[in-house]
CSV table of C-alpha atoms in Angstrom, one decimal:
chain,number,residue,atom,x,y,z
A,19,UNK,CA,84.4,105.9,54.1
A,20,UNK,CA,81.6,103.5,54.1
A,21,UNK,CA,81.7,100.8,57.0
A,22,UNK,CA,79.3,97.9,57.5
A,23,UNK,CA,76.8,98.2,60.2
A,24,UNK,CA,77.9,95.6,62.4
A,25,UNK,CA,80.7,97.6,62.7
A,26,UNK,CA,79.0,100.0,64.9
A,27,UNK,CA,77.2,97.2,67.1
A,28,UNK,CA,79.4,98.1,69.8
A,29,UNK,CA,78.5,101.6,70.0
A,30,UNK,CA,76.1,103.7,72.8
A,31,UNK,CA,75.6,107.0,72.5
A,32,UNK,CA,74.8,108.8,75.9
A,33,UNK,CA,77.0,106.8,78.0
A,34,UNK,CA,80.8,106.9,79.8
A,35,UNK,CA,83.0,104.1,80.9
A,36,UNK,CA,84.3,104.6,84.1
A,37,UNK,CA,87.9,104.2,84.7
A,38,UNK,CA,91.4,106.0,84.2
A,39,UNK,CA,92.2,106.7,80.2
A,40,UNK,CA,95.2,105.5,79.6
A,41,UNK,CA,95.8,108.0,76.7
A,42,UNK,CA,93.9,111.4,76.2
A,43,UNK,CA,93.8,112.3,72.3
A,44,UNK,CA,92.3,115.4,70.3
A,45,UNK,CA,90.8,113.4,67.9
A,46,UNK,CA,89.5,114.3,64.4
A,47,UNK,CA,86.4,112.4,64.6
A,48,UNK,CA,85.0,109.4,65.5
A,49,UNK,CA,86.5,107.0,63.2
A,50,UNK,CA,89.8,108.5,63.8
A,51,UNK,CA,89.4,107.7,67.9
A,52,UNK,CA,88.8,104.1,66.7
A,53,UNK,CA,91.9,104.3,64.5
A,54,UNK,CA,94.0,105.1,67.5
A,55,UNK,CA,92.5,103.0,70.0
A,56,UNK,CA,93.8,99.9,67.1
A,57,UNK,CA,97.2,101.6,67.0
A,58,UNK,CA,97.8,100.6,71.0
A,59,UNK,CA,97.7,96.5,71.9
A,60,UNK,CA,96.2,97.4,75.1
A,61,UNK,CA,93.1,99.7,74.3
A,62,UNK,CA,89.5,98.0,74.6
A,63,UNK,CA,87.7,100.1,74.8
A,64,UNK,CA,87.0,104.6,74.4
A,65,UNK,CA,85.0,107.2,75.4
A,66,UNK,CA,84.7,110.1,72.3
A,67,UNK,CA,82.9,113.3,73.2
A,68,UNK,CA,80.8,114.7,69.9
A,69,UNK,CA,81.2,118.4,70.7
A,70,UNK,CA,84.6,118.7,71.5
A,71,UNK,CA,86.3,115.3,69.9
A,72,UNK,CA,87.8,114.2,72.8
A,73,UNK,CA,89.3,110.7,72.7
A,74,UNK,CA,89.9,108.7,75.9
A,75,UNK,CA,91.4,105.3,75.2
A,76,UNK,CA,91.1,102.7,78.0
A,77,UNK,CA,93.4,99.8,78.3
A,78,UNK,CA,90.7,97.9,80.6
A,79,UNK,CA,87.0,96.8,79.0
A,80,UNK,CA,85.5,98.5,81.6
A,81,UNK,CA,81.5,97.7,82.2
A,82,UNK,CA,80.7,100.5,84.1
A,83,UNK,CA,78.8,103.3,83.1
A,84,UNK,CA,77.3,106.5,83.8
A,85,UNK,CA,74.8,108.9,81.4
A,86,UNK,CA,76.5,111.6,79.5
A,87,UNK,CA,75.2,113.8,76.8
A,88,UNK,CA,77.4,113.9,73.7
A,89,UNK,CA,79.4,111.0,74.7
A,90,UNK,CA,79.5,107.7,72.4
A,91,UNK,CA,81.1,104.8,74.0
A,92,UNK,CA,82.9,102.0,71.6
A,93,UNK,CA,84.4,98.6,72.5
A,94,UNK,CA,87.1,97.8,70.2
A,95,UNK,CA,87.1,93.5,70.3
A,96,UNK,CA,88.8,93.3,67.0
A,97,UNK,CA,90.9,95.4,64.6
A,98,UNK,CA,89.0,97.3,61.6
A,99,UNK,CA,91.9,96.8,58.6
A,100,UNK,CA,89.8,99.0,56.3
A,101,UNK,CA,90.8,101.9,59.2
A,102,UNK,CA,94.0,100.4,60.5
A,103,UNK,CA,95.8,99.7,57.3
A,104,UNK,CA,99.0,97.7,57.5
A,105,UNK,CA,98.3,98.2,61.7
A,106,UNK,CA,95.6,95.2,61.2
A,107,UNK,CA,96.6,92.4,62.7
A,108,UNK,CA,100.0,93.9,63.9
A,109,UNK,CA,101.1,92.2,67.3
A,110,UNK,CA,102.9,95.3,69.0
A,111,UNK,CA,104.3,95.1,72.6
A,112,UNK,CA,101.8,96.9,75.3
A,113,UNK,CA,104.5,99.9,76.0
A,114,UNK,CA,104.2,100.8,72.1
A,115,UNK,CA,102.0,102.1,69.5
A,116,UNK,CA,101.0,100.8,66.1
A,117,UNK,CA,102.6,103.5,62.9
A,118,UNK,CA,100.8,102.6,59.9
A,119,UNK,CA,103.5,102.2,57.0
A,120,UNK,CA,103.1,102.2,53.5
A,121,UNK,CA,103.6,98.5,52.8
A,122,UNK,CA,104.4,97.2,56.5
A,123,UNK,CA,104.4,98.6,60.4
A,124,UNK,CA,106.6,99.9,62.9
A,125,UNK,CA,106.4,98.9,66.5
A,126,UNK,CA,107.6,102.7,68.1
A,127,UNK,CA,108.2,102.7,72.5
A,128,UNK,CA,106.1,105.1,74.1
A,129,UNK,CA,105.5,104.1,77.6
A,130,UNK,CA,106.1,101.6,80.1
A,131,UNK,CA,103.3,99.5,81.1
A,132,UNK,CA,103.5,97.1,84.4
A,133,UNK,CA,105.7,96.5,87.3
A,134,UNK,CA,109.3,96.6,87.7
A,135,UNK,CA,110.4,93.3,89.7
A,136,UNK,CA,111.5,95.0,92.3
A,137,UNK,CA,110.9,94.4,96.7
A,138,UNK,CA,109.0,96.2,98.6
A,139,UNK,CA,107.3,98.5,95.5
A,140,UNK,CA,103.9,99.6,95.7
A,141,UNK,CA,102.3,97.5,92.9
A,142,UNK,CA,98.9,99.8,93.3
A,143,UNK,CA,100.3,102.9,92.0
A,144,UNK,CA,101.6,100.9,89.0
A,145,UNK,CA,98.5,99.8,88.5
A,146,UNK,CA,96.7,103.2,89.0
A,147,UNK,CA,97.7,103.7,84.8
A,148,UNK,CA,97.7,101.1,81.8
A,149,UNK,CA,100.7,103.3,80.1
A,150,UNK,CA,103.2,105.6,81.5
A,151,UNK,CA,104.6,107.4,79.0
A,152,UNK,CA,107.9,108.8,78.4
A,153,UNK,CA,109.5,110.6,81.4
A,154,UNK,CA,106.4,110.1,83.9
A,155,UNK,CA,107.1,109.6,87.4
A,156,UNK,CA,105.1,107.3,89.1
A,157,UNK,CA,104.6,108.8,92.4
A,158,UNK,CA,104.5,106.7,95.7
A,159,UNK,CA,106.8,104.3,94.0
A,160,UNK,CA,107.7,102.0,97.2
A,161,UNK,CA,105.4,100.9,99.8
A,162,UNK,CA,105.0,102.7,102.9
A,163,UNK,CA,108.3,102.7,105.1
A,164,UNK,CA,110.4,103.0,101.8
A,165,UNK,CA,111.7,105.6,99.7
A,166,UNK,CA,113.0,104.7,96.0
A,167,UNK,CA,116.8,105.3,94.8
A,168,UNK,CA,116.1,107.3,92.0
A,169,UNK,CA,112.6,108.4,91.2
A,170,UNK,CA,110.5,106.0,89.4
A,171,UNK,CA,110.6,107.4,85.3
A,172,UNK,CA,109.7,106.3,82.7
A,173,UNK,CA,112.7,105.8,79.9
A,174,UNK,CA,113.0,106.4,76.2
A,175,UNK,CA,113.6,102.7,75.6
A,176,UNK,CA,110.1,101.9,77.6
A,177,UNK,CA,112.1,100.5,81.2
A,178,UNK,CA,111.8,101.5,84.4
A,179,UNK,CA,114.6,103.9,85.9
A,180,UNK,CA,116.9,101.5,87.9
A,181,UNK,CA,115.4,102.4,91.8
A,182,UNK,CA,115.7,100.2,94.8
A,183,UNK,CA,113.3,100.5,97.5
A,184,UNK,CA,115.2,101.2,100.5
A,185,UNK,CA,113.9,101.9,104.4
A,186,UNK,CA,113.9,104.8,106.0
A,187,UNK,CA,116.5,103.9,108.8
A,188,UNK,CA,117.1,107.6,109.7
A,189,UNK,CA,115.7,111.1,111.3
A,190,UNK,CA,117.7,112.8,108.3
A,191,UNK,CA,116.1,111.2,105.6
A,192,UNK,CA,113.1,113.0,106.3
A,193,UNK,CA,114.0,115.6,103.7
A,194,UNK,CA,114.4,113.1,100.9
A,195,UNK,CA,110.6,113.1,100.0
A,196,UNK,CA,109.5,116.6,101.7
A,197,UNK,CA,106.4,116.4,104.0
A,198,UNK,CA,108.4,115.3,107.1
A,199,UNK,CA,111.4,117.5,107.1
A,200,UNK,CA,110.3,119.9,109.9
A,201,UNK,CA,107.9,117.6,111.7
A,202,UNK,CA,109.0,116.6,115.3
A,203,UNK,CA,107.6,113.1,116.6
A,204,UNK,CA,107.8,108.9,116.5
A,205,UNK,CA,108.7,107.3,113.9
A,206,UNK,CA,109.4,104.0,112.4
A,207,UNK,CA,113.1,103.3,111.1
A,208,UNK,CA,114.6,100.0,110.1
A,209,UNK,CA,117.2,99.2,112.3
A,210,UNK,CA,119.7,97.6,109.7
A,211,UNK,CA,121.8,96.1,112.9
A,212,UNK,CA,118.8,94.8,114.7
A,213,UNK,CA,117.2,93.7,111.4
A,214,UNK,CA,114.2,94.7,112.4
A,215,UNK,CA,111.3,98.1,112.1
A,216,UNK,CA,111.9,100.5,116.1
A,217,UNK,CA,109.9,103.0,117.2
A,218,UNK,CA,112.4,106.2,117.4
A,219,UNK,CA,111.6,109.8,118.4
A,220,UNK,CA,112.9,112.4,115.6
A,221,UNK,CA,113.7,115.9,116.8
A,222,UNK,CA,113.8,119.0,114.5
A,223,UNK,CA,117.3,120.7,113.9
A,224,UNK,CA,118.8,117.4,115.2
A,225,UNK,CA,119.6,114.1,113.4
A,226,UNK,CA,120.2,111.6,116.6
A,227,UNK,CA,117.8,108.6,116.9
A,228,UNK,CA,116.1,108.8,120.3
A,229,UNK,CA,113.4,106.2,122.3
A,230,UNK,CA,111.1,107.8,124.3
A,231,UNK,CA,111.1,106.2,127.9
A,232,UNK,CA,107.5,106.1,129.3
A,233,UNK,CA,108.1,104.9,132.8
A,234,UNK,CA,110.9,106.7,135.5
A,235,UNK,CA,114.4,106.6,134.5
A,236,UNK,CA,116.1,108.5,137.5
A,237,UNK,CA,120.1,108.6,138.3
A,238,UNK,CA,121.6,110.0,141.5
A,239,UNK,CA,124.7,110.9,143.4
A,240,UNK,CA,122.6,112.5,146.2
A,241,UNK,CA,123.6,115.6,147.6
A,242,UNK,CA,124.2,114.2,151.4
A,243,UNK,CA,127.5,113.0,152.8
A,244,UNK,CA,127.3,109.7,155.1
A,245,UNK,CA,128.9,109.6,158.0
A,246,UNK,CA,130.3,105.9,158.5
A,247,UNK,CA,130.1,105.3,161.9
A,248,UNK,CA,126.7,106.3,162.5
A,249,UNK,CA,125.1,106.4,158.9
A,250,UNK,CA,123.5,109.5,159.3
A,251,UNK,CA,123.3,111.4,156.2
A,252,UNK,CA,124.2,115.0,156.2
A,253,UNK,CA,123.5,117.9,153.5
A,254,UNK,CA,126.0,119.4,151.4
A,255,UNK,CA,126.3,123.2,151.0
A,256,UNK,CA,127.5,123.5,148.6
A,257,UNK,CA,127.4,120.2,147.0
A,258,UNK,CA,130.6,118.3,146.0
A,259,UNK,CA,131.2,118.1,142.1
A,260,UNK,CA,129.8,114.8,141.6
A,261,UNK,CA,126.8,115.1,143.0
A,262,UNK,CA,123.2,115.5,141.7
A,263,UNK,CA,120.2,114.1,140.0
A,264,UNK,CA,119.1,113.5,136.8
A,265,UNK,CA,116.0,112.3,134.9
A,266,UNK,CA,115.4,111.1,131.4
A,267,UNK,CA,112.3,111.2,129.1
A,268,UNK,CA,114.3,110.9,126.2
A,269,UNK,CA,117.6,108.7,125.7
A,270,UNK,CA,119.4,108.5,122.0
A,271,UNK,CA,120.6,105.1,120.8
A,272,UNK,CA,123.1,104.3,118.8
A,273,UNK,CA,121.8,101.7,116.5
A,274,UNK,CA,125.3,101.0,114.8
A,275,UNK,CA,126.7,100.1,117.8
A,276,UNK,CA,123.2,99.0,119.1
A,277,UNK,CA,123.5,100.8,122.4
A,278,UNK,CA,122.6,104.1,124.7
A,279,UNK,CA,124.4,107.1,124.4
A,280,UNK,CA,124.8,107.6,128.1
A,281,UNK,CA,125.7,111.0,128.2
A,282,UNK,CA,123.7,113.1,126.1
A,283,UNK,CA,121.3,115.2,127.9
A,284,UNK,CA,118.8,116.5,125.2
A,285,UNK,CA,115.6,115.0,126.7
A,286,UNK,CA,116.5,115.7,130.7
A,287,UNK,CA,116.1,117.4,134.0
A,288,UNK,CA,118.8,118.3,136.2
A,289,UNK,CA,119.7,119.2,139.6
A,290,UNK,CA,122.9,120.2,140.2
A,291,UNK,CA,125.2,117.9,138.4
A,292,UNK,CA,124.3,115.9,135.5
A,293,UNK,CA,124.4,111.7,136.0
A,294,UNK,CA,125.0,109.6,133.0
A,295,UNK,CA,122.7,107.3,132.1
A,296,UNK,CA,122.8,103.8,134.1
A,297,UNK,CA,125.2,105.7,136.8
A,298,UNK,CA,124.8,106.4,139.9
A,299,UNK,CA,126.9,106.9,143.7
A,300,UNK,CA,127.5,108.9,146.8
A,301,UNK,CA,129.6,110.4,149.1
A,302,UNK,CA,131.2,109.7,152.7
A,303,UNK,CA,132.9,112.0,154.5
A,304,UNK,CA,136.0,111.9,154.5
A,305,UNK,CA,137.1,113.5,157.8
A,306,UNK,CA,135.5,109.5,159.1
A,307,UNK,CA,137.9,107.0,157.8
A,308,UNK,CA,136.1,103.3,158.0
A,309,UNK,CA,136.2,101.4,155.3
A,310,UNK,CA,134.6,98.6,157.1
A,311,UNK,CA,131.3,100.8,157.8
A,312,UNK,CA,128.2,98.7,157.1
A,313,UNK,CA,126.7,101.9,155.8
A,314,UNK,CA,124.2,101.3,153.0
A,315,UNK,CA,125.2,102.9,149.5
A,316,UNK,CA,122.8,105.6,149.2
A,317,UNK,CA,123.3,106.4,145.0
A,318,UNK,CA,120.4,104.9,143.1
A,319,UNK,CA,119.5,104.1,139.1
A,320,UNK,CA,116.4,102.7,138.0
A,321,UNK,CA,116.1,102.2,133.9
A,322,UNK,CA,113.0,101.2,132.7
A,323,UNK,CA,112.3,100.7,128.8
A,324,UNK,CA,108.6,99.3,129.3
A,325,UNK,CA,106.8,100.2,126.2
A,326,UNK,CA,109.6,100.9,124.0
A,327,UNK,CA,110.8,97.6,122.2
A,328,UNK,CA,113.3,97.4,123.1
A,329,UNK,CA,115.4,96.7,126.0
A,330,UNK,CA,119.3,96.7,127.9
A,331,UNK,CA,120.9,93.1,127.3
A,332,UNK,CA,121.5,91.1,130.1
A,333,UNK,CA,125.1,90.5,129.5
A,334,UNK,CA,125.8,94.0,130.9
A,335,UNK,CA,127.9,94.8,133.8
A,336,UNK,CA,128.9,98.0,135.9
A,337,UNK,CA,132.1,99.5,136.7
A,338,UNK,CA,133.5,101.4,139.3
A,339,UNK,CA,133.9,105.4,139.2
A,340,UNK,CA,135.3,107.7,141.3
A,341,UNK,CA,137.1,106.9,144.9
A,342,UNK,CA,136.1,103.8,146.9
A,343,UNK,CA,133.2,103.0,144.6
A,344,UNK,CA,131.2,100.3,145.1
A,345,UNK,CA,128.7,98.5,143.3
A,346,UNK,CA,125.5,97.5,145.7
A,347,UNK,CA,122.8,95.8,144.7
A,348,UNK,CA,121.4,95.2,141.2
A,349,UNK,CA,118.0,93.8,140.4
A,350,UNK,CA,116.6,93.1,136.9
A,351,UNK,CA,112.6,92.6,136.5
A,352,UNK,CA,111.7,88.7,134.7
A,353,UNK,CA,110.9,90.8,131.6
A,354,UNK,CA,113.8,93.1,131.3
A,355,UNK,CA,112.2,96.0,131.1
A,356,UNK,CA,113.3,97.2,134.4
A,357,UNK,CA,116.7,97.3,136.0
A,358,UNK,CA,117.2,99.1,139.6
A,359,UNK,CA,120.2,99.2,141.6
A,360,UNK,CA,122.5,100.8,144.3
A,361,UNK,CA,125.6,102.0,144.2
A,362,UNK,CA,128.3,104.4,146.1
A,363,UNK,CA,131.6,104.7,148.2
A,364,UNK,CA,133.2,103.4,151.0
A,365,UNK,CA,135.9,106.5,151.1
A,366,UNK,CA,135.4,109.6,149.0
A,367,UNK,CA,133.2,110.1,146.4
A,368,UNK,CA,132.1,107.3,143.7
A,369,UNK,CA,130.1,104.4,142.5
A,370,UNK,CA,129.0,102.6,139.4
A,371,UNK,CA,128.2,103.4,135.8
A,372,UNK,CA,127.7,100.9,132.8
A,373,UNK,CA,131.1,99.6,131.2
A,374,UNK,CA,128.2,100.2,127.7
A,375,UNK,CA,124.6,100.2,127.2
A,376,UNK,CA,123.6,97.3,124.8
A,377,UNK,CA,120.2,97.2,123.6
A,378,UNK,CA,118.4,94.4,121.9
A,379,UNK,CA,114.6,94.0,120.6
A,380,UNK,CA,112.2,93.0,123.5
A,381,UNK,CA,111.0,89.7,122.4
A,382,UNK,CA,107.5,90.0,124.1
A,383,UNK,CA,106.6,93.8,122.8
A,384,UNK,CA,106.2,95.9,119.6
A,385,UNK,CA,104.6,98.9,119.8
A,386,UNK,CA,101.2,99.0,118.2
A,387,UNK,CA,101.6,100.4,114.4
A,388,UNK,CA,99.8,103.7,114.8
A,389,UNK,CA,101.8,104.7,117.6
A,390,UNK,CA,104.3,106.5,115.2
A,391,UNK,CA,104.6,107.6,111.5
A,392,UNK,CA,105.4,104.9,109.0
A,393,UNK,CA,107.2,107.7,106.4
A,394,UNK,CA,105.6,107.1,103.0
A,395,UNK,CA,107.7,108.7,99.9
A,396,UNK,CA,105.8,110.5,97.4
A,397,UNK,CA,108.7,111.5,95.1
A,398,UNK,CA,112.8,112.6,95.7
A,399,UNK,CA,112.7,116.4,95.9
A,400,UNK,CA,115.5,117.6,94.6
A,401,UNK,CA,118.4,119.3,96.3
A,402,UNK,CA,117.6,122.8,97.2
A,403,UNK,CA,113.4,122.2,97.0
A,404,UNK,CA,112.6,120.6,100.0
């Protein structure tokens, strides 16, 4: 075939264009590289390697360039009809190709090419590719913090699989991507009842949401009975049933209900019997009967949630437990980070325990963003390859 020579005036030989190809092709020669780079409406531009007739077709008209032996760059500006035949001046939809016809041209899907409308997907790794082609998964689909519904594909008819970005809001959904599954530490969840990104701690083997506390959270029913009349306090050997000590490192929150589930244990120390979370009380002995004793309650609870984001809402109140408890003295600090209180008995053994914990965001503090894993989703693996 015999071409003009301005047909070749956008040709170097001994260059590359930089850039991802949107199409690799084994091509039969030169001429048929250009022929191919017509057939697609969003090729500019190719590199063509002489010895071994490699064709890369590239959707953007790339400027960069780096030497290469053997390698012929051409910009495509316009169509060549003499090449393209009834391709010419065809008008086809980026996510197709060009197929030359006897006496017309069909406009046949092989890709999808841009981004779905879609919140919260990660328009970069759309744009890391001119074409996707049938069946290719587009791999960090959702921006960091989401995972997508289905995996991002490419269909027959050139759409987007239907996905939904969603938020991780949960310890179990580390599995969905893979990466995370086994790996213990903070993370950030969307809190779908607090509307809004918490820190939470994420524990192998177990799926509960827990806060790390980062200041003292101690509970106590000490092990002493007071004697009312003279308030001396006097060990217990053994120690009654109710009483003991307990710190928490750990607590796990319940962020349907938004609140503290006071009685698991996971993340605590112990001595002698567990105290609930928020609880605390004493002992008087019983064998002294003065319920009018001006005896201090001795049981103390001190929660602290400084440095977590979150903190206990101030509508809460605390109950009685146990016989002749009494509730003593409750502080809260201005911020609400910190509550401290005393509580015990008058007769018996009791005190005072939260009727519930309610949390709610602290509005003053958000932990900084490195200070735990936003999850980022690569791909679904599926059931059975994690």
């Amino acid at each position: 075939m015999c071409l003009k020579p301005e047909f070749y005036q956008n040709m170097r030989i001994g260059e590359k264009l930089s850039g991802e190809p949107m199409v690799f092709y084994q091509a039969g020669g030169l001429l048929d590289c250009y022929r191919q780079c017509g057939f697609y409406s969003l090729c500019q531009s190719f590199n063509y390697d002489v010895e071994t007739r490699q064709c890369e077709l590239l959707g953007l008209n790339n400027t960069i360039t780096k030497p290469v032996a053997n390698n012929i760059i051409m910009d495509v500006p316009n169509r060549h009809g003499q090449l393209l035949g009834s391709c010419e001046n065809h008008v086809c939809p980026n996510n197709t190709v060009c197929q030359d016809e006897v006496s017309n041209h069909a406009c046949v899907v092989v890709a999808c090419h841009g981004n779905p409308d879609i919140k919260h997907v990660n328009i970069t790794s759309f744009e890391a590719k001119s074409l996707w082609f049938v069946n290719e998964t587009v791999l960090y689909a959702c921006e960091a913090g989401y995972y997508p519904s289905l995996n991002a594909t490419c269909s027959m008819a050139g759409t987007w699989s239907p996905f939904k970005c969603l938020p991780f809001n949960g310890c179990e959904q580390r599995t969905l991507c893979g990466g995370y599954a086994a790996a213990e530490g903070e993370y950030w969840i969307f809190s779908m009842t607090l509307h809004a990104w918490v820190k939470i701690y994420c524990s192998s083997g177990h799926n509960g949401k827990f806060i790390t506390l980062y200041h003292i959270n101690t509970f106590s029913t000490p092990i002493f009975l007071k004697d009312p009349t003279t308030c001396a306090q006097v060990p217990v050997t053994p120690n009654l049933p109710s009483m003991g000590y307990t710190d928490f490192h750990k607590v796990r929150v319940q962020f349907l209900q938004k609140k503290i589930d006071v009685d698991n244990f996971r993340y605590s120390n112990s001595y002698f019997t567990r105290q609930t979370f928020g609880s605390a009380g004493d002992c008087v002995d019983n064998d002294v009967n003065d319920t009018d004793s001006d005896c201090g309650l001795i049981g103390r609870f001190v929660i602290n949630t400084n440095g977590t984001g979150l903190r206990i809402k101030s509508s809460i109140a605390w109950e009685m437990w146990g016989v002749g408890g009494r509730v003593g003295n409750i502080t809260r600090s201005q911020d609400g980070h910190r509550i401290e209180g005393y509580c015990g008995s008058v007769v018996g053994c009791g005190g005072c325990q939260p009727t519930e914990l309610l949390i709610e965001l602290d509005p003053n503090f958000k932990p900084p963003l490195d200070s735990a894993t936003l999850m980022k989703c690569k791909a679904l693996v599926p059931i059975g390859h994690e």
